[in-house]
Short mmCIF file of C-alpha atoms in Angstrom, two decimals:
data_model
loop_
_atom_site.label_atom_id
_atom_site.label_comp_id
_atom_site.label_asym_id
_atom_site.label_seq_id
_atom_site.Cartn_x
_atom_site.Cartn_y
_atom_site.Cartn_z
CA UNK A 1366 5.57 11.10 -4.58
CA UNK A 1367 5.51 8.09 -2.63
CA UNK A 1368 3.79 5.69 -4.38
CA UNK A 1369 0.92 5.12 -7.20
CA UNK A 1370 -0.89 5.51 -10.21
CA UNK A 1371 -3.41 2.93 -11.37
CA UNK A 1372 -6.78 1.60 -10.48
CA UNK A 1373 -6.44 -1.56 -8.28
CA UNK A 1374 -8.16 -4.54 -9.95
CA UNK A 1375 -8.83 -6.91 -7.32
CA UNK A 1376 -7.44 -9.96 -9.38
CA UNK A 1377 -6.20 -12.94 -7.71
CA UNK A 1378 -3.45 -14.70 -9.68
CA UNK A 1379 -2.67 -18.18 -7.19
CA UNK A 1380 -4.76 -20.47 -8.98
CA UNK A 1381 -3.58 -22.81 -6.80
CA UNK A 1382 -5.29 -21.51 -3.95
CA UNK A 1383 -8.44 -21.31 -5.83
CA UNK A 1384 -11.07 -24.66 -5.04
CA UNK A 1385 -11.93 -25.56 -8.23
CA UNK A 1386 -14.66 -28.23 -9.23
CA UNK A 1387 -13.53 -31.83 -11.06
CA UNK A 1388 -15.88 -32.96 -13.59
CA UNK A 1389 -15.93 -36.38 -13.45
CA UNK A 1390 -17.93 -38.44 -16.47
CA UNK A 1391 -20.40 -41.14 -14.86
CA UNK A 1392 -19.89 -44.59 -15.25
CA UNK A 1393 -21.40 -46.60 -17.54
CA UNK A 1394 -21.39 -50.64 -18.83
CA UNK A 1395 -19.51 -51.76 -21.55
CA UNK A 1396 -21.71 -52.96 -24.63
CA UNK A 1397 -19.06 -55.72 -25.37
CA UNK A 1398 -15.62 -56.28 -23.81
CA UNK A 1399 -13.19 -55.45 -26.68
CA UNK A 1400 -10.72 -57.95 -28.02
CA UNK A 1401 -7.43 -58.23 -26.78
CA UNK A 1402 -4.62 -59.43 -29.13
CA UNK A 1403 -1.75 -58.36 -26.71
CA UNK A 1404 -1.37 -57.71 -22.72
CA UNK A 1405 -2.18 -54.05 -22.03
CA UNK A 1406 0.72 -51.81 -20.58
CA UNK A 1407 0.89 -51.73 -17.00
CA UNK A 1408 -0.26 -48.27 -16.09
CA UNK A 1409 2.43 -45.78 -15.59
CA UNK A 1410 2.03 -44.34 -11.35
CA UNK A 1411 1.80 -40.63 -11.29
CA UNK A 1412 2.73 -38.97 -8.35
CA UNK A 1413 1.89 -35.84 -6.78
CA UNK A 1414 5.24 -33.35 -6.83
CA UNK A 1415 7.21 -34.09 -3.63
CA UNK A 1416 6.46 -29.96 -2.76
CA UNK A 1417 8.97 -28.38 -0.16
CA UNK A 1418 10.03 -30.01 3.19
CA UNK A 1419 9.29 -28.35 6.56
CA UNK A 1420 13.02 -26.97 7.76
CA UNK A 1421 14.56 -29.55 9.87
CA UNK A 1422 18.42 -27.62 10.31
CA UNK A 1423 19.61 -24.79 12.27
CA UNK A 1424 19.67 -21.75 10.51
CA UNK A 1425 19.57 -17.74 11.92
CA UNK A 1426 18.14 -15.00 9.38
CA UNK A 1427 18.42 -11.46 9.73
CA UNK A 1428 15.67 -8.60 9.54
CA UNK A 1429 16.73 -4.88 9.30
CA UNK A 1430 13.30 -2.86 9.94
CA UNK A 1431 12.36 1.11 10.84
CA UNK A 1432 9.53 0.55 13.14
CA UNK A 1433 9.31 2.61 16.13
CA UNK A 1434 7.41 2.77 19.81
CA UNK A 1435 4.36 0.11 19.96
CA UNK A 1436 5.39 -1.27 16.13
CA UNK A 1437 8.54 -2.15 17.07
CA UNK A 1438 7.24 -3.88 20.48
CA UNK A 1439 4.72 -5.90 18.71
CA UNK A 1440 7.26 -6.74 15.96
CA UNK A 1441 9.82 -7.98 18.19
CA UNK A 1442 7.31 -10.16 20.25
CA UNK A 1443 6.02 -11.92 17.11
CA UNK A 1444 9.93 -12.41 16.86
CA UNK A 1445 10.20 -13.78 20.63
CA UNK A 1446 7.28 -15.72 19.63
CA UNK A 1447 8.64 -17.15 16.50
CA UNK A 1448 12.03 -18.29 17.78
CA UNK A 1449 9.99 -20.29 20.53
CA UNK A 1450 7.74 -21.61 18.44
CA UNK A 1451 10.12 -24.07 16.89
CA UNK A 1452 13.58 -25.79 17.08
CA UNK A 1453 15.68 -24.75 14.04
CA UNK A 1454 14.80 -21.48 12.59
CA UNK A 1455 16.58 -17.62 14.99
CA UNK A 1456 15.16 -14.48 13.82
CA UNK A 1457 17.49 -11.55 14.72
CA UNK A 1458 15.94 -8.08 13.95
CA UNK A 1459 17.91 -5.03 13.56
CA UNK A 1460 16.59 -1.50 13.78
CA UNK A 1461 17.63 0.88 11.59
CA UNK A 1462 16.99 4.66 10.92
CA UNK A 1463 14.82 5.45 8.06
CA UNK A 1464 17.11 7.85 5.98
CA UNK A 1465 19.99 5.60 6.35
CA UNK A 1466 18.46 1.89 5.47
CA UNK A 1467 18.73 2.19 1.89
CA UNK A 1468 22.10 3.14 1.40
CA UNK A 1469 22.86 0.21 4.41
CA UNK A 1470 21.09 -2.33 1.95
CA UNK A 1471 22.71 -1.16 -1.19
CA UNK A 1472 26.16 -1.73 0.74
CA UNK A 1473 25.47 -5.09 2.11
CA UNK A 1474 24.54 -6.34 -1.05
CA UNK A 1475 27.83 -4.93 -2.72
CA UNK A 1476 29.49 -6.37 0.11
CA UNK A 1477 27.50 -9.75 -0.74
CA UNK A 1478 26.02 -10.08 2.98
CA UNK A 1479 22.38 -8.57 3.24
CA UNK A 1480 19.83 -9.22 5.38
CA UNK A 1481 17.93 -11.54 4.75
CA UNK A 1482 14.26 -9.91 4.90
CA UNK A 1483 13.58 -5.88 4.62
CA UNK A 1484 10.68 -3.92 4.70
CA UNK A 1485 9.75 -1.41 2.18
CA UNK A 1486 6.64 1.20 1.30
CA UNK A 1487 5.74 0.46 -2.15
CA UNK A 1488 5.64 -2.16 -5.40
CA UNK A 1489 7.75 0.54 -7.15
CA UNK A 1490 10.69 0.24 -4.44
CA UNK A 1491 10.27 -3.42 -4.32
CA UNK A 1492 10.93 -3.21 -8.30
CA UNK A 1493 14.37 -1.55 -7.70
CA UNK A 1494 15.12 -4.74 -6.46
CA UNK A 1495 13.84 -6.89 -8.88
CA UNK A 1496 15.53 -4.72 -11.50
CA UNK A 1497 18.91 -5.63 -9.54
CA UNK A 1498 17.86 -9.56 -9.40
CA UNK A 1499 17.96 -9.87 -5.86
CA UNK A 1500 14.67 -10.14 -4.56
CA UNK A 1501 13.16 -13.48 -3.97
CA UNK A 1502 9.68 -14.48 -5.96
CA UNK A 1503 7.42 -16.28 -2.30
CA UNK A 1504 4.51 -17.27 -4.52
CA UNK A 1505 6.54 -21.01 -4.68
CA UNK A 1506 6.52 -20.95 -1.04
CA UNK A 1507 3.17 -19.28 -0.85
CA UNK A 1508 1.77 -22.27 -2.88
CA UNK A 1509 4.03 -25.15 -1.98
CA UNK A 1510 1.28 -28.13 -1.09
CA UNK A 1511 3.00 -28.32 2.38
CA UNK A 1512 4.26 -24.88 3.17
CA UNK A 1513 2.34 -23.36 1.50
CA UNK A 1514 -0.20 -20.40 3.18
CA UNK A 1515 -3.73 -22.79 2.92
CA UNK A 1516 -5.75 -19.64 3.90
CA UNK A 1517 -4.08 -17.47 0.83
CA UNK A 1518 -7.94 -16.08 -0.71
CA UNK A 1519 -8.47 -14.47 2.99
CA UNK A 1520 -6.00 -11.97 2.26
CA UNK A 1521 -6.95 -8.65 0.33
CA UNK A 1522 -7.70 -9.46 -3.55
CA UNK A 1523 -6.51 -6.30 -4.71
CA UNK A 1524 -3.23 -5.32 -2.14
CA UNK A 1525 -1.96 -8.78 -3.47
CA UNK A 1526 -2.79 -8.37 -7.36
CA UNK A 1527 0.05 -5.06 -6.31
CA UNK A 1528 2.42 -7.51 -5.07
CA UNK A 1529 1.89 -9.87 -8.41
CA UNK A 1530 2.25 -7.28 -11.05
CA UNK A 1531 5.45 -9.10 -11.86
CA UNK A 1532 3.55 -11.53 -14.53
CA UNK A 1533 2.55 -13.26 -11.69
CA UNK A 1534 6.05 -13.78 -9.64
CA UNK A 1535 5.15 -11.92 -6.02
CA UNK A 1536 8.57 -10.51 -4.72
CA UNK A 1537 7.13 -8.61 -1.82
CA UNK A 1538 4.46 -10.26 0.58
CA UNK A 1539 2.03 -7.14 2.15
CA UNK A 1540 2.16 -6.97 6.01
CA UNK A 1541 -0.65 -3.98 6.26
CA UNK A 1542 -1.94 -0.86 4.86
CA UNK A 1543 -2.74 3.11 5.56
CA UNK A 1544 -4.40 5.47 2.95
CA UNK A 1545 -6.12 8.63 2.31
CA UNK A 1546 -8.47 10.35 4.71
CA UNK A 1547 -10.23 13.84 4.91
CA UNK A 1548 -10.27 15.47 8.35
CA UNK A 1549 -12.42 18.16 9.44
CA UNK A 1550 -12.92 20.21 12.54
CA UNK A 1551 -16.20 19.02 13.84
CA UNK A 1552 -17.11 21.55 16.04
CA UNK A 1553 -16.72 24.22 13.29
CA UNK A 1554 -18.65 22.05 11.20
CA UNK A 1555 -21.56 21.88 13.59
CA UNK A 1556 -21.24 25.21 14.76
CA UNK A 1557 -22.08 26.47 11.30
CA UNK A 1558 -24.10 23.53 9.91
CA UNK A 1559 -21.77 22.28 7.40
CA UNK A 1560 -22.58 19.25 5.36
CA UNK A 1561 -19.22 16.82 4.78
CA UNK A 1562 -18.56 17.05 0.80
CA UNK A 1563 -18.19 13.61 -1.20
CA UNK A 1564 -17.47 14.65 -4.18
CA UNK A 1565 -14.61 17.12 -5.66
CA UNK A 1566 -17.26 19.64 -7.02
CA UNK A 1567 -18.73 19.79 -3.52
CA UNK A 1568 -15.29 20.09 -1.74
CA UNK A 1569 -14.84 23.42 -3.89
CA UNK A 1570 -18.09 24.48 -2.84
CA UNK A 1571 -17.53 23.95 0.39
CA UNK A 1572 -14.12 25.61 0.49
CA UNK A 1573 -16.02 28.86 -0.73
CA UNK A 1574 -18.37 28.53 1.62
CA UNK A 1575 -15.64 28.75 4.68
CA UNK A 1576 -13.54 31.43 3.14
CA UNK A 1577 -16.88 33.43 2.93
CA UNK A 1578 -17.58 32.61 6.77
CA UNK A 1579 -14.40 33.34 7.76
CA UNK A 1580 -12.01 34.69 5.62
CA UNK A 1581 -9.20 32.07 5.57
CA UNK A 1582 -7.85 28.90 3.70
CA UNK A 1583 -10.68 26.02 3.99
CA UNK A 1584 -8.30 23.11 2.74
CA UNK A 1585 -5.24 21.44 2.88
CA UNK A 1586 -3.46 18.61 1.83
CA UNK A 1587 -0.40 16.93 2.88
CA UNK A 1588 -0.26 15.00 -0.58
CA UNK A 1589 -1.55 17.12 -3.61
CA UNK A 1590 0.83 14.72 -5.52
CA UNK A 1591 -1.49 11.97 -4.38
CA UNK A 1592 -4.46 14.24 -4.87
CA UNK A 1593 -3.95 14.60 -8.83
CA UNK A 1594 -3.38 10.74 -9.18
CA UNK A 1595 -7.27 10.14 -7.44
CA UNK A 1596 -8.44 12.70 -9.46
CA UNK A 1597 -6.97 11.52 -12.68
CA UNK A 1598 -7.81 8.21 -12.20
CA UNK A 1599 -10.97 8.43 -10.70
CA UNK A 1600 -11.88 10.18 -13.75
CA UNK A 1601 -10.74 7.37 -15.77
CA UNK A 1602 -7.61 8.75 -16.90
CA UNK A 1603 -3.86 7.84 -16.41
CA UNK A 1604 -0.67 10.16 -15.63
CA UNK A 1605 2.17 7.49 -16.64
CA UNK A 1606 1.58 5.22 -19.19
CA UNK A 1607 3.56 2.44 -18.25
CA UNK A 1608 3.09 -0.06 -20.99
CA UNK A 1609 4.33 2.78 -23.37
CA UNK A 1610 6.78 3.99 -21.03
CA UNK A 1611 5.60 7.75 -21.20
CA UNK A 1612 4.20 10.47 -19.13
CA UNK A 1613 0.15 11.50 -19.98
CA UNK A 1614 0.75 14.86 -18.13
CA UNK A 1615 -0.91 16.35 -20.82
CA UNK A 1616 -4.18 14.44 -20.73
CA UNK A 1617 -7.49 15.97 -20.84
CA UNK A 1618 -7.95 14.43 -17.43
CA UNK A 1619 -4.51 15.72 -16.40
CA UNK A 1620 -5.61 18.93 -17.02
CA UNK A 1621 -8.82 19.18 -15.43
CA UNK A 1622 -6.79 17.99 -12.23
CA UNK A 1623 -4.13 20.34 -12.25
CA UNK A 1624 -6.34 22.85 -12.92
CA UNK A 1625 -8.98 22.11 -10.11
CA UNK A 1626 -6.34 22.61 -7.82
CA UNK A 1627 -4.83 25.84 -9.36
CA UNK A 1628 -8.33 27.39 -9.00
CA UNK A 1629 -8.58 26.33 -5.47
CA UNK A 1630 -5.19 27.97 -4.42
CA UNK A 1631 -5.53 31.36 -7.14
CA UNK A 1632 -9.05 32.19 -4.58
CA UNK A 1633 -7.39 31.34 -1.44
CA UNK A 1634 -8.84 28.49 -0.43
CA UNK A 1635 -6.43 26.04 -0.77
CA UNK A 1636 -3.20 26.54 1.83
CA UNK A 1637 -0.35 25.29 0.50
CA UNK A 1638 2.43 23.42 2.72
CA UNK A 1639 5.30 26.57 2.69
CA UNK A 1640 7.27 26.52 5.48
CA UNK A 1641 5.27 23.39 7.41
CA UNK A 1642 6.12 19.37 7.39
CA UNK A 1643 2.65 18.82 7.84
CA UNK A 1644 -0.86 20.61 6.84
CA UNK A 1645 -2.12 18.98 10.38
CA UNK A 1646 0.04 22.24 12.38
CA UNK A 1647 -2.17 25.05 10.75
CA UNK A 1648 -5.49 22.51 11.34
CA UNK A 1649 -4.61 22.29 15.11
CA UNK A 1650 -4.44 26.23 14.56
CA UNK A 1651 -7.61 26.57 13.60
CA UNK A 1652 -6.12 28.43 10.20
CA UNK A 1653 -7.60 25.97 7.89
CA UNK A 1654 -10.97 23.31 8.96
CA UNK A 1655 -10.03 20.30 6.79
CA UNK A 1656 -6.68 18.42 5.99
CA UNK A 1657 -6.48 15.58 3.80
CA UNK A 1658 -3.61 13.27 4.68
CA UNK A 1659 -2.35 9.83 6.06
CA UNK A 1660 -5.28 7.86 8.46
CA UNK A 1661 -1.77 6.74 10.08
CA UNK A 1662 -2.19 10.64 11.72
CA UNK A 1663 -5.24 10.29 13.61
CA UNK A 1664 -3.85 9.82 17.22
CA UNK A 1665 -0.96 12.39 16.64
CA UNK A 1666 -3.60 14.94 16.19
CA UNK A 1667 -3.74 15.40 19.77
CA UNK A 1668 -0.61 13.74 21.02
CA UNK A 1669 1.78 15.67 18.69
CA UNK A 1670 -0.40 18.80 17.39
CA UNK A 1671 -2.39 19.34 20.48
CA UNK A 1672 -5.62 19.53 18.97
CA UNK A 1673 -8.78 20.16 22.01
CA UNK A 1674 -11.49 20.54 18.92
CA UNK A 1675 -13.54 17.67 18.12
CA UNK A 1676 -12.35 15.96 14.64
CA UNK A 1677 -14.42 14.21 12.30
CA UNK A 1678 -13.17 11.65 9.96
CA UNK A 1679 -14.43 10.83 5.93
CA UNK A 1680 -13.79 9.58 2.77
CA UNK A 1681 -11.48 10.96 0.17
CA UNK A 1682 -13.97 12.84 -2.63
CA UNK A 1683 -14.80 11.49 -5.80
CA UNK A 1684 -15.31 12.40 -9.31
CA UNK A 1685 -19.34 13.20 -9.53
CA UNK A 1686 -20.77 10.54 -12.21
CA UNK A 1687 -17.67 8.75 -12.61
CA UNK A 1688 -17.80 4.61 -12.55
CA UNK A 1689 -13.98 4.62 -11.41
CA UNK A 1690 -13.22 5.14 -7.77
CA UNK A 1691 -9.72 5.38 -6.69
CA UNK A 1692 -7.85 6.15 -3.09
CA UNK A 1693 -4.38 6.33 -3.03
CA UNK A 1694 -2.87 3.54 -0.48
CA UNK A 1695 0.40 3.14 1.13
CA UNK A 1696 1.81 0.09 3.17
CA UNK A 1697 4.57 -1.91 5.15
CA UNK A 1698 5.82 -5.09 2.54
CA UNK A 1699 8.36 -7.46 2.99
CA UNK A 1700 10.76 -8.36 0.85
CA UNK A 1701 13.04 -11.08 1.02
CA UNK A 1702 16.40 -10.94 -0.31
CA UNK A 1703 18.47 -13.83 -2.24
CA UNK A 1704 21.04 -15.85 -0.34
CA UNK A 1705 20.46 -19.49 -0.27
CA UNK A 1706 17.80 -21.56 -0.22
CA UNK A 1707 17.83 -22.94 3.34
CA UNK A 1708 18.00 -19.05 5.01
CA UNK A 1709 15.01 -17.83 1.90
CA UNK A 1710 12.62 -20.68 3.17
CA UNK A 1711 13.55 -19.58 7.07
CA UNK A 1712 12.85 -15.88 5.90
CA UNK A 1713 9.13 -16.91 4.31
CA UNK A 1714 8.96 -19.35 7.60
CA UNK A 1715 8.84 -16.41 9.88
CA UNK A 1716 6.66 -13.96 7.27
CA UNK A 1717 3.63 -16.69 7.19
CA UNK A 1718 4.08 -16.99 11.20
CA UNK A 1719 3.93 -13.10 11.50
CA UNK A 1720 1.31 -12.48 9.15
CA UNK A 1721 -1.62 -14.61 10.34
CA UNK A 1722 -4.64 -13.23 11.12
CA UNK A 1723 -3.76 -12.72 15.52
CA UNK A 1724 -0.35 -11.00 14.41
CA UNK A 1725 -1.92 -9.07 11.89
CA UNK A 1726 -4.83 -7.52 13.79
CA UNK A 1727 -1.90 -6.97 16.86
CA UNK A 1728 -0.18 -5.06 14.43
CA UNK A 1729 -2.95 -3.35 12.37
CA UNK A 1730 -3.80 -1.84 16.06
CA UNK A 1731 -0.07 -0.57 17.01
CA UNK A 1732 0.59 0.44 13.31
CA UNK A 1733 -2.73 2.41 12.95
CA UNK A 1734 -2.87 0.15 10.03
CA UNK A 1735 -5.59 -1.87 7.90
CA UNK A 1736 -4.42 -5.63 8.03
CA UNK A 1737 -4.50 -7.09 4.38
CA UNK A 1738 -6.35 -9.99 5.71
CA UNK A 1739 -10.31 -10.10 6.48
CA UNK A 1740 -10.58 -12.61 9.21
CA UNK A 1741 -7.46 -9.77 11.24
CA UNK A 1742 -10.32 -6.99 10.14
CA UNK A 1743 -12.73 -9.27 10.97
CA UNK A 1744 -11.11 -10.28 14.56
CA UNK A 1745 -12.67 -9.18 17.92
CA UNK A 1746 -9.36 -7.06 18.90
CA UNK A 1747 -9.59 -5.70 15.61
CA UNK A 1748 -13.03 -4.30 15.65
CA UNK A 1749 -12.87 -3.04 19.20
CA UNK A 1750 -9.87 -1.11 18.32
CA UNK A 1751 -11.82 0.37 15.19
CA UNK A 1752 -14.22 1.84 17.83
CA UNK A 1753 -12.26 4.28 18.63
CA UNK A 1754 -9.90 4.76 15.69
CA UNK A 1755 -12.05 6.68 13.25
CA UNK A 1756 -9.44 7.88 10.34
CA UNK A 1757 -8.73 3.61 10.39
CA UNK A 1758 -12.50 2.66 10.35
CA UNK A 1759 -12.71 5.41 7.51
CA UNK A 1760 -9.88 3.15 5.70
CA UNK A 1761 -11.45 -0.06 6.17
CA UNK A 1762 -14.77 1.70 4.74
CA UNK A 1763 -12.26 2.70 1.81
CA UNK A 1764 -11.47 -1.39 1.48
CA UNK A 1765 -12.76 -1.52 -2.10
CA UNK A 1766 -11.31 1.93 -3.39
CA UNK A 1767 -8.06 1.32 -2.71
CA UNK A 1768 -5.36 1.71 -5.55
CA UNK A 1769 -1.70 1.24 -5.39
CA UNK A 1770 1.20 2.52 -7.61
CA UNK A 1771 2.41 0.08 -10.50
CA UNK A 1772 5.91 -1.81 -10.07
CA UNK A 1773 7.53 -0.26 -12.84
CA UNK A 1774 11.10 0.86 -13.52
CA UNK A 1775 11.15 4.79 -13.55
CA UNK A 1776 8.11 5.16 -11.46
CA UNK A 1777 9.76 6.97 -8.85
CA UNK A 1778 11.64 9.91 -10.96
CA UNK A 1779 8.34 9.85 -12.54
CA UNK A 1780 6.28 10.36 -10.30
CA UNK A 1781 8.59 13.13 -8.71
CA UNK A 1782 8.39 15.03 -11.56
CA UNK A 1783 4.46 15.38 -11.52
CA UNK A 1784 4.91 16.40 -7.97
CA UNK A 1785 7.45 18.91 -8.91
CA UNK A 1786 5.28 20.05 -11.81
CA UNK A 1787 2.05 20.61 -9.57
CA UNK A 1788 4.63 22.57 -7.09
CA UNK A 1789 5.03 25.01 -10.44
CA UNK A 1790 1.87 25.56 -11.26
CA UNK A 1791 0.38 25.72 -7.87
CA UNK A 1792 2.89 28.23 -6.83
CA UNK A 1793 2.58 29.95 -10.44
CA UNK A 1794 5.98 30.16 -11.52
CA UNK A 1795 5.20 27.94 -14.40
CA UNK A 1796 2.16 27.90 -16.46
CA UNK A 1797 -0.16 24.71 -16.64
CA UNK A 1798 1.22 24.23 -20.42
CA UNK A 1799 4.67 25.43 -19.63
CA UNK A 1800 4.90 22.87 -16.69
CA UNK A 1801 3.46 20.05 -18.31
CA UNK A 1802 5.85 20.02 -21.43
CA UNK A 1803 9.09 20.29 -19.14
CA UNK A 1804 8.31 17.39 -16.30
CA UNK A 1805 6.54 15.48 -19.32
CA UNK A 1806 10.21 14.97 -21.09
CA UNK A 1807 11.58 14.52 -17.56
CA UNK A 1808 9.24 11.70 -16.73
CA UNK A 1809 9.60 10.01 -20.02
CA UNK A 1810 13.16 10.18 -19.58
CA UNK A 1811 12.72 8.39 -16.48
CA UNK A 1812 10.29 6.11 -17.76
CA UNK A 1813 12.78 5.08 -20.39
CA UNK A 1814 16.22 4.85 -18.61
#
């Protein structure tokens, strides 16, 4: 599983980029001058702190990024634009393949030369990181009096309380975020006046109501893993308890989850992924009518799966009579690594330059991506593009149900093992009891390694 498991509080810890109010007492006369038997002390100057100078020495910093096509293009010209933007600080970017830039970073830190800035998906990848002491904390930089980002409360309250779960240290700065999204074939839809479900209990419906109509698989998902965790949550549950360090696979809520989707797959309407990368190949088929998946897939509907249907865009469901809402979100962060202080500065330098609100909306568009600021949403570009990027309008509709996956060591081999355990019960090789108890004690193991 890529990513998450708790409901995002939108919490903004930079108190320093909060305007707060002085109270000042009002001035009144003295009754009577007091008696002096001595001359008072001279008062003692306070000063404001000195905060961090603007870079005034050549220095070159290195980025290693994945980006492809139109991401890469818009990432290298807020590069181009960068470097010419000043005298002292050279950005030199580095592609590398996806598969491969992990192990690359692992062996230029052994090697004691990293880069000085990568990119990674999620505040539990970050963590590996901070586990090995080697990412850098930006919320000094972030809040420095004169290089400091003035304009911090326009970015997303909630994406940033997931990049401060770190008591308040921020080790990874968001760049911009996808999330969850339910397709649907449109024209079927119309064709046999089909209402969109928003809720869990009317997705099942529904998916009874296609299978009736025409005898196949209504549903699919590319991320059941995901699935559970908005389930779970949404009905106020959890499926890792982190402060405990142990797996609640065995909730009530848990339960309910897994079981939701076994009953959905046992009566055929549920297709499962089998042989296919993606659940989007048997959708352009016509084999199943809905797909729930990335909003980062909208335009490779028809440029890589060939779809000629019309295909409508909505919300993930919710619990029915819940108060907790919860859509699982994924994004781009960047993370700068520890060298020295002159090259970490440089490395926040260029993040702040690429991250204001033109750079963002340029790359919310190329990425297929929400920006994590409002004023990039907000941006003419921004909302033109939106006009015809449904699954992305969808997402910024989503804005306030967004939740994100804790930082937490173990949270990866964790959250593996509930994706391996819905795997066994889905596929029914392991009862719902059976597979619970064994990826339980793996994920606990994890959780406390």
């Amino acid at each position: 599983m890529k990513r998450f498991a708790c409901l995002m509080i939108a919490v903004l810890m930079v108190v320093a980029m909060v305007g707060c109010a002085k109270k000042v007492q009002p001035e009144t006369e003295p009754t009577a001058a007091p008696a002096v038997t001595e001359a008072p002390a001279e008062p003692q100057a306070t000063e404001e702190p000195a905060g961090m100078q603007p870079i005034s020495e050549k220095v070159t910093i290195s980025a290693w990024y994945t980006f492809g096509n139109k991401n890469e293009e818009n990432f290298l010209a807020a590069i181009a634009d960068f470097n010419a933007s000043q005298d002292f600080i050279t950005v030199e970017a580095t592609q590398q393949t996806w598969n491969e830039i992990d192990a690359k970073i692992m062996a230029a830190l052994k090697a004691q030369n990293p880069p000085d800035i990568i990119f990674c998906s999620d505040a539990a990848t970050t963590n590996n990181y901070v586990d090995m002491d080697v990412a850098v904390d930006l919320l000094p930089y972030i809040t420095d009096q004169n290089i400091g980002i003035a304009d911090f409360d326009d970015y997303n309250a909630g994406i940033i309380a997931e990049a401060q779960q770190w008591d308040g240290h921020m080790y990874m700065l968001p760049i911009s975020r996808t999330g969850e999204v339910m397709y649907y074939n449109a024209d079927f839809f119309a064709e046999n006046n089909l209402s969109v479900p928003t809720t869990w209990e009317e997705l099942a419906a529904l998916c009874e109501q296609i299978n009736t109509l025409t005898g196949k698989a209504a549903l699919g998902s590319d991320y059941l893993d995901e699935n559970y965790v908005d389930m779970v949550t949404q009905m106020g549950g959890t499926y890792i308890d982190y402060a405990n360090k142990a797996a609640n696979f065995d909730s009530e809520e848990s339960r309910t989850a897994l079981g939701y989707f076994k009953d959905l797959t046992d009566k055929g309407y549920l297709r499962l992924k089998g042989d296919d990368n993606s659940l989007c190949t048997p959708f352009a088929a016509e084999l199943i009518y809905m797909v729930m998946g990335t909003s980062a897939n909208y335009s490779k509907l028809f440029s890589n799966y060939g779809i000629t249907f019309n295909v409508g865009v909505a919300e993930l469901p919710t619990v029915a009579g819940t108060n907790t809402d919860y859509v699982t979100m994924w994004g781009v962060n960047a993370v700068v690594l520890k060298s020295d202080e002159l090259r970490q500065q440089a490395a926040y330098e260029f993040l702040k330059f690429w991250t204001t609100a033109d750079y963002q909306a340029t790359w919310g568009i190329g990425y297929d991506a929400m920006p994590v600021r409002s004023s990039a949403i907000e941006s003419e570009s921004y909302q033109e593009y939106l006009k015809g990027a449904l699954s992305t309008a969808v997402l910024v509709e989503e804005y306030d149900r967004l939740g994100y996956q804790p930082a937490a060591t173990g949270a990866k081999a964790a959250n593996n093992a509930i994706a391996a355990c819905i795997d066994e019960v889905l596929l029914g090789t392991l009862s719902i009891d059976d597979a619970i108890a064994q990826y339980k004690a793996d994920a606990d193991a994890a959780l406390n390694g």
